[in-house]
């Protein structure tokens, strides 16, 4: 489903990605592991077309996404849900509005938006907070809203960049269990993390990066 072929990325003289070759099958759950600066976030940003690689090719399905025209990028990104460590919620919108927004920009009908948002907020167990604003929520609740926003459009791929980094252990496990359930639907998940305990317990495929290189790829 996803193929990184000889991907290199430089920022000035700094090598962020060094000859990355990685295949991800549809429905896989993969952990990207490595120290800060290893290239985990950069690789995810290549996949969302936030940045272009210096060289190499990125294939999603049968499409070379590096050759996508600007007008086609928004449609491509609708197939990807992105979960950030710092949530990136809008301060002036309620929980319901945060999640509805991603469907509104895709011009869903109002009744369909209400139906889908209710379903997703109940799934992530935050429906009772639907009329609250981010500052009225705990960190774990904010992360659940961020997950709901990422998955409400039923994307093919979910990318999670350190989604448990700022959460206490119990809340972090709740988030991981939720991602595990999303993966059971057939959604491909790539998660960057430092949390060795989660990686060891979940026993999924682990790709280890160091200084921009893949040094280990273990099922």
mmCIF file of C-alpha atoms in Angstrom:
data_model
loop_
_atom_site.group_PDB
_atom_site.id
_atom_site.type_symbol
_atom_site.label_atom_id
_atom_site.label_comp_id
_atom_site.label_asym_id
_atom_site.label_seq_id
_atom_site.Cartn_x
_atom_site.Cartn_y
_atom_site.Cartn_z
ATOM 1 C CA UNK A 1 0.000 0.000 0.000
ATOM 2 C CA UNK A 2 2.826 2.413 0.921
ATOM 3 C CA UNK A 3 6.313 2.247 -0.526
ATOM 4 C CA UNK A 4 9.223 4.511 0.332
ATOM 5 C CA UNK A 5 11.878 3.957 -2.323
ATOM 6 C CA UNK A 6 15.381 5.325 -1.682
ATOM 7 C CA UNK A 7 14.016 8.389 0.141
ATOM 8 C CA UNK A 8 16.553 11.034 1.083
ATOM 9 C CA UNK A 9 15.828 14.364 2.750
ATOM 10 C CA UNK A 10 18.243 17.151 3.577
ATOM 11 C CA UNK A 11 17.589 20.379 5.464
ATOM 12 C CA UNK A 12 20.602 22.442 4.447
ATOM 13 C CA UNK A 13 23.596 20.290 5.378
ATOM 14 C CA UNK A 14 21.578 18.183 7.816
ATOM 15 C CA UNK A 15 20.594 14.714 6.623
ATOM 16 C CA UNK A 16 17.116 13.983 8.002
ATOM 17 C CA UNK A 17 16.406 10.831 5.969
ATOM 18 C CA UNK A 18 19.113 8.622 4.492
ATOM 19 C CA UNK A 19 18.140 6.090 1.803
ATOM 20 C CA UNK A 20 14.852 4.981 3.357
ATOM 21 C CA UNK A 21 13.356 1.862 1.795
ATOM 22 C CA UNK A 22 10.179 0.709 3.499
ATOM 23 C CA UNK A 23 7.059 -1.169 2.401
ATOM 24 C CA UNK A 24 3.861 -1.009 4.449
ATOM 25 C CA UNK A 25 1.000 -3.383 3.696
ATOM 26 C CA UNK A 26 -2.631 -2.381 3.914
ATOM 27 C CA UNK A 27 -3.957 -2.934 7.436
ATOM 28 C CA UNK A 28 -0.544 -3.071 9.132
ATOM 29 C CA UNK A 29 0.178 -1.399 12.472
ATOM 30 C CA UNK A 30 3.779 -0.185 12.519
ATOM 31 C CA UNK A 31 5.774 1.530 15.227
ATOM 32 C CA UNK A 32 8.489 3.985 14.170
ATOM 33 C CA UNK A 33 10.983 4.057 17.019
ATOM 34 C CA UNK A 34 14.132 6.078 17.565
ATOM 35 C CA UNK A 35 15.607 9.016 19.495
ATOM 36 C CA UNK A 36 14.665 12.625 18.824
ATOM 37 C CA UNK A 37 16.078 13.673 15.471
ATOM 38 C CA UNK A 38 16.075 10.121 14.110
ATOM 39 C CA UNK A 39 13.757 11.069 11.237
ATOM 40 C CA UNK A 40 10.420 9.679 12.435
ATOM 41 C CA UNK A 41 8.397 12.885 12.084
ATOM 42 C CA UNK A 42 10.133 13.777 8.824
ATOM 43 C CA UNK A 43 9.099 10.452 7.301
ATOM 44 C CA UNK A 44 5.478 11.045 8.315
ATOM 45 C CA UNK A 45 5.603 14.553 6.846
ATOM 46 C CA UNK A 46 6.853 13.136 3.531
ATOM 47 C CA UNK A 47 3.828 10.840 3.488
ATOM 48 C CA UNK A 48 1.401 13.727 4.052
ATOM 49 C CA UNK A 49 3.198 15.818 1.416
ATOM 50 C CA UNK A 50 3.959 18.500 3.964
ATOM 51 C CA UNK A 51 7.527 18.258 2.703
ATOM 52 C CA UNK A 52 9.094 16.849 -0.460
ATOM 53 C CA UNK A 53 12.002 14.422 -0.299
ATOM 54 C CA UNK A 54 15.308 15.580 -1.749
ATOM 55 C CA UNK A 55 15.350 12.382 -3.810
ATOM 56 C CA UNK A 56 13.556 9.058 -4.039
ATOM 57 C CA UNK A 57 9.964 8.045 -4.628
ATOM 58 C CA UNK A 58 6.914 7.660 -2.364
ATOM 59 C CA UNK A 59 4.124 5.422 -3.627
ATOM 60 C CA UNK A 60 0.682 5.188 -2.036
ATOM 61 C CA UNK A 61 -1.348 2.555 -3.808
ATOM 62 C CA UNK A 62 -0.204 2.927 -7.392
ATOM 63 C CA UNK A 63 0.380 6.689 -7.236
ATOM 64 C CA UNK A 64 3.695 8.482 -6.971
ATOM 65 C CA UNK A 65 2.575 11.173 -4.520
ATOM 66 C CA UNK A 66 5.657 13.301 -5.141
ATOM 67 C CA UNK A 67 4.220 14.023 -8.602
ATOM 68 C CA UNK A 68 0.781 15.089 -7.378
ATOM 69 C CA UNK A 69 -0.331 18.505 -8.590
ATOM 70 C CA UNK A 70 -1.160 21.112 -5.963
ATOM 71 C CA UNK A 71 -4.864 20.951 -6.793
ATOM 72 C CA UNK A 72 -4.888 17.191 -6.078
ATOM 73 C CA UNK A 73 -3.143 17.345 -2.684
ATOM 74 C CA UNK A 74 -6.272 18.158 -0.576
ATOM 75 C CA UNK A 75 -8.115 15.161 -2.026
ATOM 76 C CA UNK A 76 -5.114 12.922 -1.336
ATOM 77 C CA UNK A 77 -4.849 14.109 2.272
ATOM 78 C CA UNK A 78 -8.475 13.181 2.928
ATOM 79 C CA UNK A 79 -7.350 9.554 2.825
ATOM 80 C CA UNK A 80 -4.983 10.201 5.736
ATOM 81 C CA UNK A 81 -5.806 10.936 9.368
ATOM 82 C CA UNK A 82 -3.061 12.629 11.398
ATOM 83 C CA UNK A 83 -2.861 12.564 15.208
ATOM 84 C CA UNK A 84 -0.469 15.053 16.808
ATOM 85 C CA UNK A 85 1.208 14.936 20.214
ATOM 86 C CA UNK A 86 0.032 18.473 20.991
ATOM 87 C CA UNK A 87 -3.532 17.791 19.716
ATOM 88 C CA UNK A 88 -3.782 20.980 17.552
ATOM 89 C CA UNK A 89 -7.407 21.618 18.521
ATOM 90 C CA UNK A 90 -9.114 24.945 17.816
ATOM 91 C CA UNK A 91 -9.700 26.935 21.004
ATOM 92 C CA UNK A 92 -12.925 28.545 19.790
ATOM 93 C CA UNK A 93 -14.741 25.371 18.701
ATOM 94 C CA UNK A 94 -16.543 22.766 20.765
ATOM 95 C CA UNK A 95 -15.674 19.086 20.693
ATOM 96 C CA UNK A 96 -18.533 18.460 18.260
ATOM 97 C CA UNK A 97 -17.467 21.335 16.004
ATOM 98 C CA UNK A 98 -13.820 20.213 15.965
ATOM 99 C CA UNK A 99 -14.767 16.840 14.531
ATOM 100 C CA UNK A 100 -17.537 18.118 12.263
ATOM 101 C CA UNK A 101 -15.169 20.575 10.575
ATOM 102 C CA UNK A 102 -13.262 17.866 8.706
ATOM 103 C CA UNK A 103 -16.551 16.684 7.164
ATOM 104 C CA UNK A 104 -17.810 20.197 6.462
ATOM 105 C CA UNK A 105 -14.800 20.979 4.268
ATOM 106 C CA UNK A 106 -15.648 17.841 2.293
ATOM 107 C CA UNK A 107 -19.177 19.175 1.793
ATOM 108 C CA UNK A 108 -21.029 16.393 3.626
ATOM 109 C CA UNK A 109 -24.738 17.011 4.184
ATOM 110 C CA UNK A 110 -25.634 18.357 7.645
ATOM 111 C CA UNK A 111 -27.595 15.257 8.694
ATOM 112 C CA UNK A 112 -24.737 12.972 7.636
ATOM 113 C CA UNK A 113 -22.257 15.112 9.582
ATOM 114 C CA UNK A 114 -24.401 14.886 12.730
ATOM 115 C CA UNK A 115 -24.726 11.118 12.340
ATOM 116 C CA UNK A 116 -21.020 10.462 11.760
ATOM 117 C CA UNK A 117 -19.780 12.823 14.464
ATOM 118 C CA UNK A 118 -22.121 11.308 17.050
ATOM 119 C CA UNK A 119 -20.961 7.812 16.094
ATOM 120 C CA UNK A 120 -17.257 8.679 16.341
ATOM 121 C CA UNK A 121 -17.543 10.649 19.594
ATOM 122 C CA UNK A 122 -19.378 7.724 21.190
ATOM 123 C CA UNK A 123 -16.696 5.365 19.895
ATOM 124 C CA UNK A 124 -13.933 7.377 21.579
ATOM 125 C CA UNK A 125 -16.129 7.763 24.686
ATOM 126 C CA UNK A 126 -16.345 11.547 24.670
ATOM 127 C CA UNK A 127 -19.900 12.138 23.458
ATOM 128 C CA UNK A 128 -20.907 13.553 26.834
ATOM 129 C CA UNK A 129 -18.271 16.308 26.375
ATOM 130 C CA UNK A 130 -19.484 17.298 22.904
ATOM 131 C CA UNK A 131 -20.439 20.862 23.866
ATOM 132 C CA UNK A 132 -17.244 21.659 25.781
ATOM 133 C CA UNK A 133 -14.217 23.591 24.540
ATOM 134 C CA UNK A 134 -10.629 22.246 24.598
ATOM 135 C CA UNK A 135 -9.621 24.235 27.705
ATOM 136 C CA UNK A 136 -12.406 22.442 29.611
ATOM 137 C CA UNK A 137 -10.948 18.997 28.811
ATOM 138 C CA UNK A 138 -8.142 16.924 30.302
ATOM 139 C CA UNK A 139 -5.122 16.002 28.160
ATOM 140 C CA UNK A 140 -6.476 12.501 27.575
ATOM 141 C CA UNK A 141 -9.866 13.874 26.555
ATOM 142 C CA UNK A 142 -8.241 16.306 24.133
ATOM 143 C CA UNK A 143 -6.284 13.467 22.564
ATOM 144 C CA UNK A 144 -9.487 11.464 22.117
ATOM 145 C CA UNK A 145 -11.031 14.438 20.318
ATOM 146 C CA UNK A 146 -7.925 14.618 18.105
ATOM 147 C CA UNK A 147 -8.286 10.920 17.302
ATOM 148 C CA UNK A 148 -11.994 11.349 16.532
ATOM 149 C CA UNK A 149 -11.168 14.213 14.176
ATOM 150 C CA UNK A 150 -8.519 12.080 12.429
ATOM 151 C CA UNK A 151 -10.753 9.045 11.861
ATOM 152 C CA UNK A 152 -14.211 10.558 11.267
ATOM 153 C CA UNK A 153 -13.783 10.485 7.489
ATOM 154 C CA UNK A 154 -12.737 6.796 7.608
ATOM 155 C CA UNK A 155 -9.234 7.367 6.180
ATOM 156 C CA UNK A 156 -7.226 4.512 4.697
ATOM 157 C CA UNK A 157 -4.172 5.528 6.721
ATOM 158 C CA UNK A 158 -3.769 6.985 10.213
ATOM 159 C CA UNK A 159 -0.457 8.559 11.182
ATOM 160 C CA UNK A 160 0.228 9.197 14.860
ATOM 161 C CA UNK A 161 3.217 11.313 15.888
ATOM 162 C CA UNK A 162 3.999 10.638 19.563
ATOM 163 C CA UNK A 163 0.264 10.608 20.442
ATOM 164 C CA UNK A 164 0.901 9.455 24.026
ATOM 165 C CA UNK A 165 3.970 11.617 24.714
ATOM 166 C CA UNK A 166 2.223 14.078 27.049
ATOM 167 C CA UNK A 167 -0.193 11.623 28.669
ATOM 168 C CA UNK A 168 -0.011 9.683 31.923
ATOM 169 C CA UNK A 169 0.488 5.898 31.538
ATOM 170 C CA UNK A 170 -3.149 4.908 32.145
ATOM 171 C CA UNK A 171 -4.492 7.483 29.676
ATOM 172 C CA UNK A 172 -1.818 6.507 27.165
ATOM 173 C CA UNK A 173 -2.963 2.902 27.257
ATOM 174 C CA UNK A 174 -6.527 4.012 26.596
ATOM 175 C CA UNK A 175 -5.328 5.830 23.472
ATOM 176 C CA UNK A 176 -3.338 2.796 22.309
ATOM 177 C CA UNK A 177 -6.331 0.490 22.780
ATOM 178 C CA UNK A 178 -8.376 2.890 20.685
ATOM 179 C CA UNK A 179 -5.766 2.875 17.907
ATOM 180 C CA UNK A 180 -5.698 -0.910 18.102
ATOM 181 C CA UNK A 181 -9.458 -1.011 17.547
ATOM 182 C CA UNK A 182 -9.183 1.374 14.585
ATOM 183 C CA UNK A 183 -6.515 -0.899 13.110
ATOM 184 C CA UNK A 184 -8.900 -3.868 13.452
ATOM 185 C CA UNK A 185 -11.166 -2.161 10.897
ATOM 186 C CA UNK A 186 -8.408 -2.610 8.307
ATOM 187 C CA UNK A 187 -6.991 0.902 8.715
ATOM 188 C CA UNK A 188 -3.223 1.154 8.241
ATOM 189 C CA UNK A 189 -1.553 2.795 11.245
ATOM 190 C CA UNK A 190 1.967 4.177 11.474
ATOM 191 C CA UNK A 191 2.839 5.458 14.927
ATOM 192 C CA UNK A 192 6.023 7.277 15.928
ATOM 193 C CA UNK A 193 6.791 6.767 19.602
ATOM 194 C CA UNK A 194 9.448 6.745 22.326
ATOM 195 C CA UNK A 195 7.321 4.532 24.596
ATOM 196 C CA UNK A 196 9.212 1.252 24.774
ATOM 197 C CA UNK A 197 6.664 -0.351 27.107
ATOM 198 C CA UNK A 198 3.827 0.138 24.624
ATOM 199 C CA UNK A 199 5.960 -1.179 21.758
ATOM 200 C CA UNK A 200 7.014 -4.281 23.692
ATOM 201 C CA UNK A 201 3.500 -5.049 24.944
ATOM 202 C CA UNK A 202 1.654 -4.626 21.652
ATOM 203 C CA UNK A 203 4.062 -6.842 19.711
ATOM 204 C CA UNK A 204 3.590 -5.220 16.304
ATOM 205 C CA UNK A 205 6.090 -4.537 13.554
ATOM 206 C CA UNK A 206 8.833 -2.175 14.733
ATOM 207 C CA UNK A 207 10.961 -0.007 12.446
ATOM 208 C CA UNK A 208 13.913 1.571 14.251
ATOM 209 C CA UNK A 209 15.504 4.743 12.883
ATOM 210 C CA UNK A 210 18.780 6.347 13.872
ATOM 211 C CA UNK A 211 20.247 9.479 12.273
ATOM 212 C CA UNK A 212 17.824 9.187 9.372
ATOM 213 C CA UNK A 213 18.546 5.532 8.593
ATOM 214 C CA UNK A 214 16.499 2.391 9.188
ATOM 215 C CA UNK A 215 18.744 0.233 11.339
ATOM 216 C CA UNK A 216 16.214 -2.488 12.145
ATOM 217 C CA UNK A 217 12.831 -3.695 10.850
ATOM 218 C CA UNK A 218 11.332 -6.431 13.018
ATOM 219 C CA UNK A 219 7.924 -8.104 13.033
#
